[in-house]
Coordinates of C-alpha atoms in Angstrom, one line a residue:
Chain A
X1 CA 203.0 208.2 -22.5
X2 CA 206.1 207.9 -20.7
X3 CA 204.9 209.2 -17.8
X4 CA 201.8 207.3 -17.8
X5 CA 203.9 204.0 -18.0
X6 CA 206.0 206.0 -14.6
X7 CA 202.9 207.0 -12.9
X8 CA 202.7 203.5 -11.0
X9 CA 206.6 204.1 -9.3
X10 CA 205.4 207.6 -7.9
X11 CA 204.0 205.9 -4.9
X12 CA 206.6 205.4 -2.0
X13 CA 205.0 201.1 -1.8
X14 CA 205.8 200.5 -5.4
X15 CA 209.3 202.1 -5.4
X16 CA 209.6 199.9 -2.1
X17 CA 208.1 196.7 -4.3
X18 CA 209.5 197.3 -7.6
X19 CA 213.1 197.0 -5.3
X20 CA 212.3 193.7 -3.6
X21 CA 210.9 192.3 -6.8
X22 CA 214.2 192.8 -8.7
X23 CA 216.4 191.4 -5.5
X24 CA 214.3 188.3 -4.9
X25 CA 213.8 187.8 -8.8
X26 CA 217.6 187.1 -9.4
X27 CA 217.9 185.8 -5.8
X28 CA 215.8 183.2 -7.1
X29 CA 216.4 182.9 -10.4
X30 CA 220.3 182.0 -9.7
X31 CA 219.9 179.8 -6.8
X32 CA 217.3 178.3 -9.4
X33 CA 219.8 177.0 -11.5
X34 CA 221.1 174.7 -8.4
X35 CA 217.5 173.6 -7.6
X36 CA 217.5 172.4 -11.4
X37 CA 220.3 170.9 -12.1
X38 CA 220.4 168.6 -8.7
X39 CA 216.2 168.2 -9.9
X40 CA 215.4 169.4 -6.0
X41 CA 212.5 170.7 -7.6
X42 CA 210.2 169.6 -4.9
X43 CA 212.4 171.5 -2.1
X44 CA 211.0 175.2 -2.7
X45 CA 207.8 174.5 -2.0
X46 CA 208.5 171.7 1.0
X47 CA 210.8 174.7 2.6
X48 CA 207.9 177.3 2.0
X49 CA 205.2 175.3 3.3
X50 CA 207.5 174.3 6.6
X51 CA 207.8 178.2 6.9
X52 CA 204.4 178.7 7.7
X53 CA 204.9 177.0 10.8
X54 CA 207.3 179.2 11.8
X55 CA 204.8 181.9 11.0
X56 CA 202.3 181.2 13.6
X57 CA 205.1 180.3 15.9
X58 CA 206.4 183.7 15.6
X59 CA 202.6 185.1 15.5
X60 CA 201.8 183.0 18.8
X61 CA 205.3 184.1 20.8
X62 CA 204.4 188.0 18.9
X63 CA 208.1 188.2 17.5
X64 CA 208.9 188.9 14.4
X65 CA 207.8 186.7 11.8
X66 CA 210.2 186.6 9.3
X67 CA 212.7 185.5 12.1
X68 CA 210.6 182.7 12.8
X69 CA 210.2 181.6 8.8
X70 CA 214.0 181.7 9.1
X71 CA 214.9 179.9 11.7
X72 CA 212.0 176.8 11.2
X73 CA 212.9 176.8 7.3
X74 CA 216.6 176.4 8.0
X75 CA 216.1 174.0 10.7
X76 CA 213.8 172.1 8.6
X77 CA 216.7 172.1 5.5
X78 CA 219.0 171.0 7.8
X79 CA 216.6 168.2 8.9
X80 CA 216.2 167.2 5.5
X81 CA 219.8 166.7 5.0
X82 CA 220.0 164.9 8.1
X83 CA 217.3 162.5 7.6
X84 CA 218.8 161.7 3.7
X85 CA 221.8 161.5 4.9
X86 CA 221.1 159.0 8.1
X87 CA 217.9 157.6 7.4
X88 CA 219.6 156.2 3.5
X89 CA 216.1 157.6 2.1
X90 CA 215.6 159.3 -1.0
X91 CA 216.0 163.5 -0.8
X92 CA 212.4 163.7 -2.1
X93 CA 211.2 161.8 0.4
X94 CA 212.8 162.8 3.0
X95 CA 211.3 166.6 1.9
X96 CA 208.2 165.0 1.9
X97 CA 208.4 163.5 5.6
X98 CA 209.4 166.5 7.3
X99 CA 208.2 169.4 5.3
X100 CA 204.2 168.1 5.7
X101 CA 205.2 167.4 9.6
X102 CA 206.4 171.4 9.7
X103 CA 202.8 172.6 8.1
X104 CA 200.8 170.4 10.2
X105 CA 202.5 172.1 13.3
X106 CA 201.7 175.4 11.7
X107 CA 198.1 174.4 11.4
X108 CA 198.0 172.5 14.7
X109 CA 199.1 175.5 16.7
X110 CA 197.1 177.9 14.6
X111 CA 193.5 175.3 14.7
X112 CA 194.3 175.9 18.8
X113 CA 194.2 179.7 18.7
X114 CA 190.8 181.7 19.2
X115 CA 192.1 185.4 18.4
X116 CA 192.2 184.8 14.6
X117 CA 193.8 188.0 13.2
X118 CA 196.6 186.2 11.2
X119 CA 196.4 187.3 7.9
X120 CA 196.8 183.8 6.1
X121 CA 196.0 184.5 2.9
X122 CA 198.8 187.4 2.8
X123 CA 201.2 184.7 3.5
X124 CA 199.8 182.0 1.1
X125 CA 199.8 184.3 -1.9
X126 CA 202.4 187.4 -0.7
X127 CA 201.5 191.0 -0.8
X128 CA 205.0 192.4 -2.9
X129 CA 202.7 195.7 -2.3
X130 CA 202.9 195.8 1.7
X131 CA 206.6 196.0 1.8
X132 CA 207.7 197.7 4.8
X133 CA 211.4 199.9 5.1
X134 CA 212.1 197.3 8.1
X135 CA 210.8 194.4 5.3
X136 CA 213.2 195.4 2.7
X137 CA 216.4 196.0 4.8
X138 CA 215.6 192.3 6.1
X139 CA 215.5 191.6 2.6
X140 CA 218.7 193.1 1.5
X141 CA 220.6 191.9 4.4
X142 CA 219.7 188.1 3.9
X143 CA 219.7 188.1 -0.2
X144 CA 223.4 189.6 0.0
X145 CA 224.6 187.2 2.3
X146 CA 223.6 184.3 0.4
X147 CA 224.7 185.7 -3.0
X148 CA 227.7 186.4 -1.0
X149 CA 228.2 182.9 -0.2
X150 CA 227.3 181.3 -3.3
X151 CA 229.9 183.4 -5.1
X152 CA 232.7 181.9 -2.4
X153 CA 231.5 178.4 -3.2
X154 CA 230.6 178.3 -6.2
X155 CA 233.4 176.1 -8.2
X156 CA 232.5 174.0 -5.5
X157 CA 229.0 174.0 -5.9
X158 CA 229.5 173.6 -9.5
X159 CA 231.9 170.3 -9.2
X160 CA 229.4 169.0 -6.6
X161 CA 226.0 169.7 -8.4
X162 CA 227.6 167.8 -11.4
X163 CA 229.4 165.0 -9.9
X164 CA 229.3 164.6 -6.1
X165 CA 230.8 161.1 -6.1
X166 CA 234.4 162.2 -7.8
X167 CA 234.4 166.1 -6.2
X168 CA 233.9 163.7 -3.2
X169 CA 236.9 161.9 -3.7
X170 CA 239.2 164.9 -4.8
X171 CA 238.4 166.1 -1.3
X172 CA 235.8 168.8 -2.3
X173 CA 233.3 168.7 1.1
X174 CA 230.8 167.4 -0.5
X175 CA 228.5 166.9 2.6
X176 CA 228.7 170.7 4.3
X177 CA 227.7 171.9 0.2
X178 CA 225.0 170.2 0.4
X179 CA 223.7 171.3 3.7
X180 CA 225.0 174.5 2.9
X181 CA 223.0 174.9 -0.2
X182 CA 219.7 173.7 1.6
X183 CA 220.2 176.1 4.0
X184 CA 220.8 179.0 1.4
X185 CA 217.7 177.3 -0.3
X186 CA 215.8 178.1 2.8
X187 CA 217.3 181.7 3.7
X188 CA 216.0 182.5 -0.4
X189 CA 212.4 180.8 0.3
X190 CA 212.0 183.6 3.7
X191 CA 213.0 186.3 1.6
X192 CA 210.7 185.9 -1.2
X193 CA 207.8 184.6 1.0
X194 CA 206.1 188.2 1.2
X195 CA 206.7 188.8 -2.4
X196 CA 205.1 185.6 -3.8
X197 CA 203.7 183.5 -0.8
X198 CA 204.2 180.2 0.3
X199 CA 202.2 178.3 -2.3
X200 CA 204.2 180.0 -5.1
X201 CA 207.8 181.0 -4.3
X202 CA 208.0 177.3 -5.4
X203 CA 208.2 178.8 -9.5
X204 CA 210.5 181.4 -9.1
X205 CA 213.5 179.0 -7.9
X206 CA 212.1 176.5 -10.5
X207 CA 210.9 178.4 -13.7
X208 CA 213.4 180.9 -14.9
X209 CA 216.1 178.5 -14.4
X210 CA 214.0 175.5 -16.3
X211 CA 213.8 178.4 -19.0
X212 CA 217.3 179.1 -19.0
X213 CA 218.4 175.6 -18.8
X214 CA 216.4 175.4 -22.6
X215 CA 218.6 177.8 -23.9
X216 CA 222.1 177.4 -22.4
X217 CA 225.0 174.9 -23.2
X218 CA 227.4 176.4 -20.5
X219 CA 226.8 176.7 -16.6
X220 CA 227.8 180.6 -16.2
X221 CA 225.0 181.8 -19.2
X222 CA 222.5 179.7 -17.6
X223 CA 223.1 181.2 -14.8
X224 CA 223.5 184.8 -16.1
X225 CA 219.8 183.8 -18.4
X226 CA 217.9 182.5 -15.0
X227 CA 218.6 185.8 -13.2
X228 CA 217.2 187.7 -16.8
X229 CA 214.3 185.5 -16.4
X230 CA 213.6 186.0 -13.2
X231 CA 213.7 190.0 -13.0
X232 CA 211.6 190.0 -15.8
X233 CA 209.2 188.1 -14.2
X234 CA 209.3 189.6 -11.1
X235 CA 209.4 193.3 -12.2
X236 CA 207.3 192.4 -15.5
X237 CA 204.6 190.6 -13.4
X238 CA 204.9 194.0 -10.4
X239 CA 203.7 196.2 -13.2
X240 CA 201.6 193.8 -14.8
X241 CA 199.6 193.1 -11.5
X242 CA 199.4 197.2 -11.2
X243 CA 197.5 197.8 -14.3
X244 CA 195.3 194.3 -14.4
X245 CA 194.9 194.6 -10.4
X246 CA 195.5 191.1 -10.3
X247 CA 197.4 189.7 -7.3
X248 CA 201.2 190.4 -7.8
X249 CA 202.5 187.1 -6.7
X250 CA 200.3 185.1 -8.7
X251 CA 201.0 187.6 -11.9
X252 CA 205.1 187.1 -11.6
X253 CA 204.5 183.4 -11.5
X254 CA 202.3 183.8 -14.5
X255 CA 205.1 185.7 -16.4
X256 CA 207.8 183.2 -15.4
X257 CA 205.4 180.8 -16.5
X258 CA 204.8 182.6 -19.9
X259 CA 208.7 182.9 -20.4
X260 CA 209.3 179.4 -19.6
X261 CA 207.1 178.2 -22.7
X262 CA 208.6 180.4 -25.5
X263 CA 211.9 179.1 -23.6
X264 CA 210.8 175.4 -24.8
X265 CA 209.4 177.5 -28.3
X266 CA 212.9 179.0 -28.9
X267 CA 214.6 175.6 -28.6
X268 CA 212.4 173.9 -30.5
X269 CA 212.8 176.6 -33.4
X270 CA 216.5 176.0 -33.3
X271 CA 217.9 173.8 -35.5
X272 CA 220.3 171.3 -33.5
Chain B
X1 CA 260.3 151.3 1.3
X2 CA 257.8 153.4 2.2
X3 CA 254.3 152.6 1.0
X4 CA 252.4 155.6 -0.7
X5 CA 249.2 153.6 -0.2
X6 CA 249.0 151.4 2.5
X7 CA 245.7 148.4 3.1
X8 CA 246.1 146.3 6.2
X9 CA 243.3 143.5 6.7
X10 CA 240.4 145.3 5.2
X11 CA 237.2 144.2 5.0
X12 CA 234.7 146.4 3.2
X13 CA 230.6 145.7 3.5
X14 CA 227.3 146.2 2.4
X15 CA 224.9 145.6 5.0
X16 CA 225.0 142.1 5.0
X17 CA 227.1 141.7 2.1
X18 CA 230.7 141.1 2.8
X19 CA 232.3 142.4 -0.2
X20 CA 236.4 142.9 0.6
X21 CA 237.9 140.6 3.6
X22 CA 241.1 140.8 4.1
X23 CA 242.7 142.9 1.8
X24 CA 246.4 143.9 2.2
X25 CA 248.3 146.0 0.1
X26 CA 251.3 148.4 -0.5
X27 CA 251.6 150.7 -3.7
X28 CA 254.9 152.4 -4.2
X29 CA 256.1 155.7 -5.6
X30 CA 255.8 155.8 -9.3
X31 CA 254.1 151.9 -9.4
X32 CA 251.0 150.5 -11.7
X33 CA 248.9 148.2 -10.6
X34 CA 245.9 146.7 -11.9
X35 CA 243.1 144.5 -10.7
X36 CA 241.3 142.0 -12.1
X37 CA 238.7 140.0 -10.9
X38 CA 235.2 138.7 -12.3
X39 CA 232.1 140.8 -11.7
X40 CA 231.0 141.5 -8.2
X41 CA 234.8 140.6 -6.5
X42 CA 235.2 144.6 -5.1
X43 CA 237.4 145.7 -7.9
X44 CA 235.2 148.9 -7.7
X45 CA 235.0 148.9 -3.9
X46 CA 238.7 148.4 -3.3
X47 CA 239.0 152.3 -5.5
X48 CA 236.3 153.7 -3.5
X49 CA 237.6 152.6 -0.6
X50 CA 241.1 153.6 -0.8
X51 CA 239.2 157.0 -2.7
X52 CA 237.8 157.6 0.8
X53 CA 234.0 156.9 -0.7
X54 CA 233.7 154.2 1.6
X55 CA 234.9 153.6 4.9
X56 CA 236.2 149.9 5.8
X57 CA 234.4 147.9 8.4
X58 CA 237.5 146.6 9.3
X59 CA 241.2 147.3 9.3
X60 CA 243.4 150.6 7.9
X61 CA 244.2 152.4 5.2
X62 CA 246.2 154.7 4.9
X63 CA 247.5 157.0 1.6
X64 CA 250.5 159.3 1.8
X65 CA 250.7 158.4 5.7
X66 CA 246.9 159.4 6.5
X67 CA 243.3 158.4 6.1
X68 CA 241.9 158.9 2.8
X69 CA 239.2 161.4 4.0
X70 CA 241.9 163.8 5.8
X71 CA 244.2 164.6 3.0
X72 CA 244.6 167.8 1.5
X73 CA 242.2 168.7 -1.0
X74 CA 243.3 167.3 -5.2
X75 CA 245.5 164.2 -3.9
X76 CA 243.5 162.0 -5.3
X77 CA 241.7 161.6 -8.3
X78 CA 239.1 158.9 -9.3
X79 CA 237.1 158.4 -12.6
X80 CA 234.5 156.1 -12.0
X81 CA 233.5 153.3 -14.3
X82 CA 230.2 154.2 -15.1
X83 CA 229.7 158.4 -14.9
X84 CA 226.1 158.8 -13.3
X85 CA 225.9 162.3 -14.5
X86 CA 223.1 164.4 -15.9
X87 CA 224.1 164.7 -19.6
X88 CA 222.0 167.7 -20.4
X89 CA 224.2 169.8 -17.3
X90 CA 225.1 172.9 -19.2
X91 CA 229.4 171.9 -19.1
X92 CA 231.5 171.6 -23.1
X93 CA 234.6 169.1 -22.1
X94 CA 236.3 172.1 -21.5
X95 CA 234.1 172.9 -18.8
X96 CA 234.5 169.3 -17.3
X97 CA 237.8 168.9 -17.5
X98 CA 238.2 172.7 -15.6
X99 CA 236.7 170.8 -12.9
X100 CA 239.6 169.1 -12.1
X101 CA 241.2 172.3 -11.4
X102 CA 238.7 173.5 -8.4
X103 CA 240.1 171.6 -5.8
X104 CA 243.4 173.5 -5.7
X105 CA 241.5 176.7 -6.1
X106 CA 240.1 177.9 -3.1
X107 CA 237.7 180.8 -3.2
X108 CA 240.1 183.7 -3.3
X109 CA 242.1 182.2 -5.8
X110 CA 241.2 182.7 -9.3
X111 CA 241.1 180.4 -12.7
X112 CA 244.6 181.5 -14.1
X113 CA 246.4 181.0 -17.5
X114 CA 248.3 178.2 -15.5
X115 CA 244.7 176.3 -14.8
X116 CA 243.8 177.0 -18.2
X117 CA 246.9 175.5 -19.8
X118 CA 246.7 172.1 -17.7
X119 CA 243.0 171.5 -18.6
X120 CA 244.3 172.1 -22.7
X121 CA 247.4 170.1 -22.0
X122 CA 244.8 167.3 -20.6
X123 CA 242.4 167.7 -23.1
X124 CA 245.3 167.1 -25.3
X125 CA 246.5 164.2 -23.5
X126 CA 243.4 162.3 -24.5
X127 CA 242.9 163.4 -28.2
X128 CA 239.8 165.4 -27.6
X129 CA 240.9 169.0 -28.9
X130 CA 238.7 168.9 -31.9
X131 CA 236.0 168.2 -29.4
X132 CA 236.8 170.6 -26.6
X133 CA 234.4 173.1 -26.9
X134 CA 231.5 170.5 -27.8
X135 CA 228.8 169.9 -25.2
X136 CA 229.0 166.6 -23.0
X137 CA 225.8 165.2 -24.2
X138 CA 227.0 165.6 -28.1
X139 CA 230.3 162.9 -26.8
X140 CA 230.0 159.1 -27.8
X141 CA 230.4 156.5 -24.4
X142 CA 234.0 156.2 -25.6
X143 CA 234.6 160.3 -26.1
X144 CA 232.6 161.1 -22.4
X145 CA 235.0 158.6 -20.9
X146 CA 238.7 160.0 -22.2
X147 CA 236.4 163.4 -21.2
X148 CA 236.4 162.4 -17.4
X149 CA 239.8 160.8 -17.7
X150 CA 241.2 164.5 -18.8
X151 CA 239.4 165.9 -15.7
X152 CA 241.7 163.8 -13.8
X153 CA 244.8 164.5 -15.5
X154 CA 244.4 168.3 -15.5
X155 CA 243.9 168.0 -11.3
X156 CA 247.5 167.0 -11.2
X157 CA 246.9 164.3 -8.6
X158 CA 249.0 162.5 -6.2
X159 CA 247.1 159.3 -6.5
X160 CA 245.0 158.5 -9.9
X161 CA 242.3 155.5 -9.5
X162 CA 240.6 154.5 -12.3
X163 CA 238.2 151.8 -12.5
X164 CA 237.7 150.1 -15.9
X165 CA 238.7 153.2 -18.3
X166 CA 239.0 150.5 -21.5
X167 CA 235.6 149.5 -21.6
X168 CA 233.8 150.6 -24.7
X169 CA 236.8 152.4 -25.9
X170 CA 238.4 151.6 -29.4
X171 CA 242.1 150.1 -29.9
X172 CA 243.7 153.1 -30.8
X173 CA 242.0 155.4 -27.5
X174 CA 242.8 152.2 -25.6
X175 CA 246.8 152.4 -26.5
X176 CA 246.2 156.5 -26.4
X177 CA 245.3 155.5 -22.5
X178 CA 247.7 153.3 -21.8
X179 CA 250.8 156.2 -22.5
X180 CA 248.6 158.1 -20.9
X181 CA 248.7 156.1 -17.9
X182 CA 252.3 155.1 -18.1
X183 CA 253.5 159.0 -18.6
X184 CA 251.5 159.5 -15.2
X185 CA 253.5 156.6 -13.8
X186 CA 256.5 158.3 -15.3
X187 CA 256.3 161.4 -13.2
X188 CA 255.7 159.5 -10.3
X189 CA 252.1 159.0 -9.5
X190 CA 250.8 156.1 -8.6
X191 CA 248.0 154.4 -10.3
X192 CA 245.5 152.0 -9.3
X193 CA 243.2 150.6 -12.5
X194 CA 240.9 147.4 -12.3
X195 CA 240.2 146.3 -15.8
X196 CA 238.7 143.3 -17.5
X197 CA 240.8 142.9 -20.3
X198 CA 243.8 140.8 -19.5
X199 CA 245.5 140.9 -23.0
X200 CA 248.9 143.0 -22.8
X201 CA 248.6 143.5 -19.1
X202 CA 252.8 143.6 -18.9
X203 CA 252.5 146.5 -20.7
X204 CA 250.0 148.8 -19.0
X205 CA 251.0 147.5 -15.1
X206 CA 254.1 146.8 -13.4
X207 CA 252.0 144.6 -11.1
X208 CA 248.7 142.9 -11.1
X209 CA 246.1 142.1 -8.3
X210 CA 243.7 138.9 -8.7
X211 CA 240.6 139.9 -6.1
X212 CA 237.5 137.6 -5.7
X213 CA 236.6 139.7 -2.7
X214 CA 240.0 138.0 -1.2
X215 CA 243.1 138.5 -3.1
X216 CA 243.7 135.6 -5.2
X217 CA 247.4 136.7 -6.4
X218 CA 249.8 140.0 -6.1
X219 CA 252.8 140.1 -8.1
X220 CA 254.3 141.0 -11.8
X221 CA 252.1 139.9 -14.4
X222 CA 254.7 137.4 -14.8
X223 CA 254.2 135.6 -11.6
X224 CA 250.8 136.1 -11.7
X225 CA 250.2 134.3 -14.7
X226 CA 252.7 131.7 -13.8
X227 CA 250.6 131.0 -10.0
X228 CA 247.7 130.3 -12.3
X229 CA 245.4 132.5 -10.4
X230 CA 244.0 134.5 -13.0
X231 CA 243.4 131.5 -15.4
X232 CA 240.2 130.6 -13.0
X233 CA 239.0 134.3 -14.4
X234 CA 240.0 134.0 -18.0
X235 CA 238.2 130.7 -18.4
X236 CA 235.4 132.3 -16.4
X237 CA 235.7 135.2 -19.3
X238 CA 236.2 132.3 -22.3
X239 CA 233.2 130.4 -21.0
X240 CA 231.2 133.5 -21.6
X241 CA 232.3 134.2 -25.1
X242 CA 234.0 137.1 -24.9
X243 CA 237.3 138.7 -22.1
X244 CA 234.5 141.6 -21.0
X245 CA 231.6 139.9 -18.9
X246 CA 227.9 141.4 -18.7
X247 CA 226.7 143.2 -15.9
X248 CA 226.2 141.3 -12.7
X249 CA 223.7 141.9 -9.3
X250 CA 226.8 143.1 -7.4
X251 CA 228.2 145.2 -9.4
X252 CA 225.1 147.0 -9.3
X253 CA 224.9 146.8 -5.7
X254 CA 228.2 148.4 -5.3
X255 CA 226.8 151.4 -7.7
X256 CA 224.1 151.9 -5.7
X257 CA 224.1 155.6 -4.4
X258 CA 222.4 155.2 -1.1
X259 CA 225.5 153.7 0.1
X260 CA 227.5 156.4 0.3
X261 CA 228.9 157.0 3.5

């Protein structure tokens, strides 16, 4: 029995998946509770789709394409910022301007190309199973530095998510936070884009953390339940996908999904 | 003397809306001072301002010798008059009034029994013990506000601005504030507080500031009320039934968060 429930982990590509699924599910999960709590909801998925025209970029100039997520989904956090900032428009518009004007570049340079070997649908719905050694160190590398970063700022963060006018005026740098955590946003988005894909890295920075923020009264549990959350989905929806041979990216999103509703059961069933 | 926080012809605008012009102004070591003023006269923009929340279109300002925005992280500490927080964010008071705490704690430096004893001492301050561990959103208006007010106590700040903390409180949290605010004074601090209510003001402020967008008066409550200025206010107040008038356009326009700087 035991070994049958093992079985799946004997192959070299699910030791290699079953690792990046539990790094990018609390990578996620705890920037997550960031996304949520400043309701930037909208952000994973404008900084996902903006990847993809770093993708082709990348695929066009044949470097590597992870570098060229990177660097187009941080420039495009920082232009977000910018724009907000400058332009006195709304965040979610501003998300809306520039991350549309990044995937129509993406799909402007790629309707130009004739060699069509770009696998697009690996990218709009990840392949957690074709993890490469190289994919996974680029994975470690990136996730530790953000999560090394957060940890730095994160009374900051905290006091800024909350209440940015008064950490603004106790001489907290409001401003840098906020590009800051964009640009963390966007370094979390690249990592996970092979795991779940453009079109649904989008749930795992929102859904564990809308699950945890159900159930928690205090910042630090929330944060601690998000990252539970989002390695069970993750690692639940890994071996899920294994046994159902259902894609793996849209089975983790399905789990976080599933966790998110008895979540809203769980607080319901409380008494107040 | 020496001016802790100096204003020297300051004009503060919206766009098009001229909301301070000429404002000067020097608060000493250890003074009070409140402003008063009818809806929409910058009571509110005169703290941002000198909060470093806004910067002036015209003229200086300077606090402790240097622009607002360049001083050391904790000098000052502001409670707005209307908190536009999220009031399901996972914080108790305790976790609120912490807050106050970060900005003298940089990264490497740790939450010690020291922090922890100044937020409880704060909490203290404002009567909310019972209610320390109790989630924000579980507070009544008046409860959330001493909340906030705590946060700024327990960051031990060099300059505390407070703008309308007596509105919607009860008379015993109101007189709970005002020793509040004079211990603060007592130790030094200054404090800068607009309010609306003009009962008792010789009590809570060694000196008062009229401001219709200009100031009207600047003295001792004494001298203010013998220059007449503030009379024009109280029988705008009277005319409306009651000392605490209803919400006007500016007020919201100086709420608005797009105009942030």
């Amino acid at each position: 029995m035991i070994h049958a429930l093992l079985a799946p982990f004997a192959y070299a590509f699910m030791q290699r998946a079953l690792v990046a699924a539990c790094i990018v599910g609390i990578l996620c999960s705890m920037m997550g509770t960031y996304v949520v709590l400043r309701k930037l909801a909208f952000i994973g998925d404008g900084l996902a789709h903006a990847s993809f025209a770093g993708i082709v970029i990348a695929y066009l100039r044949n470097i590597d394409y992870q570098l060229g997520a990177a660097v187009v989904a941080v420039l495009t956090a920082l232009g977000i910022g910018f724009v907000h900032r400058k332009g006195k428009v709304s965040l979610d518009t501003s998300i809306g301007v520039l991350f549309t004007a990044a995937f129509a570049l993406g799909i402007f340079l790629m309707s130009r190309q004739t060699r069509y070997t770009l696998d697009l649908q690996s990218f709009l719905f990840g392949d957690i199973l074709s993890v490469t050694r190289g994919d996974l160190i680029f994975i470690v590398v990136v996730s530790a530095a953000v999560f090394i970063a957060a940890m730095l700022a994160f009374r900051d963060m905290l006091f800024a998510s909350f209440d940015p006018v008064v950490a603004e005026a106790a001489g907290l740098p409001v401003k840098w936070l906020d590009y800051g955590l964009l640009v963390a946003l966007a370094l979390t988005i690249v990592v996970s884009l092979q795991s779940v894909g453009i079109v649904l890295v989008a749930a795992l920075l929102v859904t564990p953390a809308a699950a945890a923020y159900q159930l928690a009264k205090r910042f630090t549990p929330m944060l601690l339940l998000s990252a539970a959350f989002g390695v069970t989905s993750t690692v639940g929806g890994l071996y899920a996908s294994y046994f159902l041979g259902s894609s793996s990216g849209a089975t983790i999103v399905l789990v976080a999904t599933l966790l998110f509703f008895i979540a809203v059961a769980l607080k319901r069933l409380r008494p107040a | 003397m020496s001016c802790d926080v100096e204003l020297h012809n300051v004009r503060v605008s919206y766009d098009a809306f001229c909301a301070l012009e000429g404002i000067d102004l020097c608060i000493q070591h250890g003074e009070a001072l409140g402003i008063v003023g009818p809806n929409g006269s910058g009571k509110s923009t005169l703290l941002k301002t000198i909060a470093g929340l806004l910067r002036p279109e015209r003229g200086t300002i300077c606090v402790f010798g240097t622009e607002p925005r360049r001083l050391p992280r904790g000098t000052i500490a502001y409670v707005p008059q209307v908190e536009a927080v999220d009031w399901g964010f996972p914080a108790t008071v305790s976790d609120v009034v912490a807050m106050g705490r970060f900005s003298h704690l940089p990264w490497w430096r740790r939450f010690g029994p020291t922090d922890r004893a100044l937020v409880d001492e704060a909490i203290d301050a404002v009567g909310m013990t019972p209610m320390a561990g109790r989630h924000i959103a579980e507070l009544s208006g008046g409860q959330q506000q001493r909340a906030f007010i705590a946060r700024a106590l327990a960051q031990q700040p060099r300059l505390l601005l407070l703008d309308e903390p007596t509105t919607g409180v009860d008379a015993a949290t109101e007189e709970a504030l005002r020793l509040v605010v004079r211990g603060v004074v007592g130790r030094g601090t200054p404090v800068l507080m607009t309010t609306h209510d003009l009962e008792r003001v010789d009590e809570w402020f060694d000196r008062l500031m009229v401001l219709d967008r200009r100031t009207l008066a600047l003295g001792t409550p004494d001298e203010v009320a013998a220059s007449g200025a503030y009379s024009a206010i109280r029988e705008h107040t009277h005319t409306h039934g009651h000392l605490r008038v209803d919400h006007d356009p500016h007020e919201g326009h100086e709420a608005h968060p797009e105009v942030r700087v």
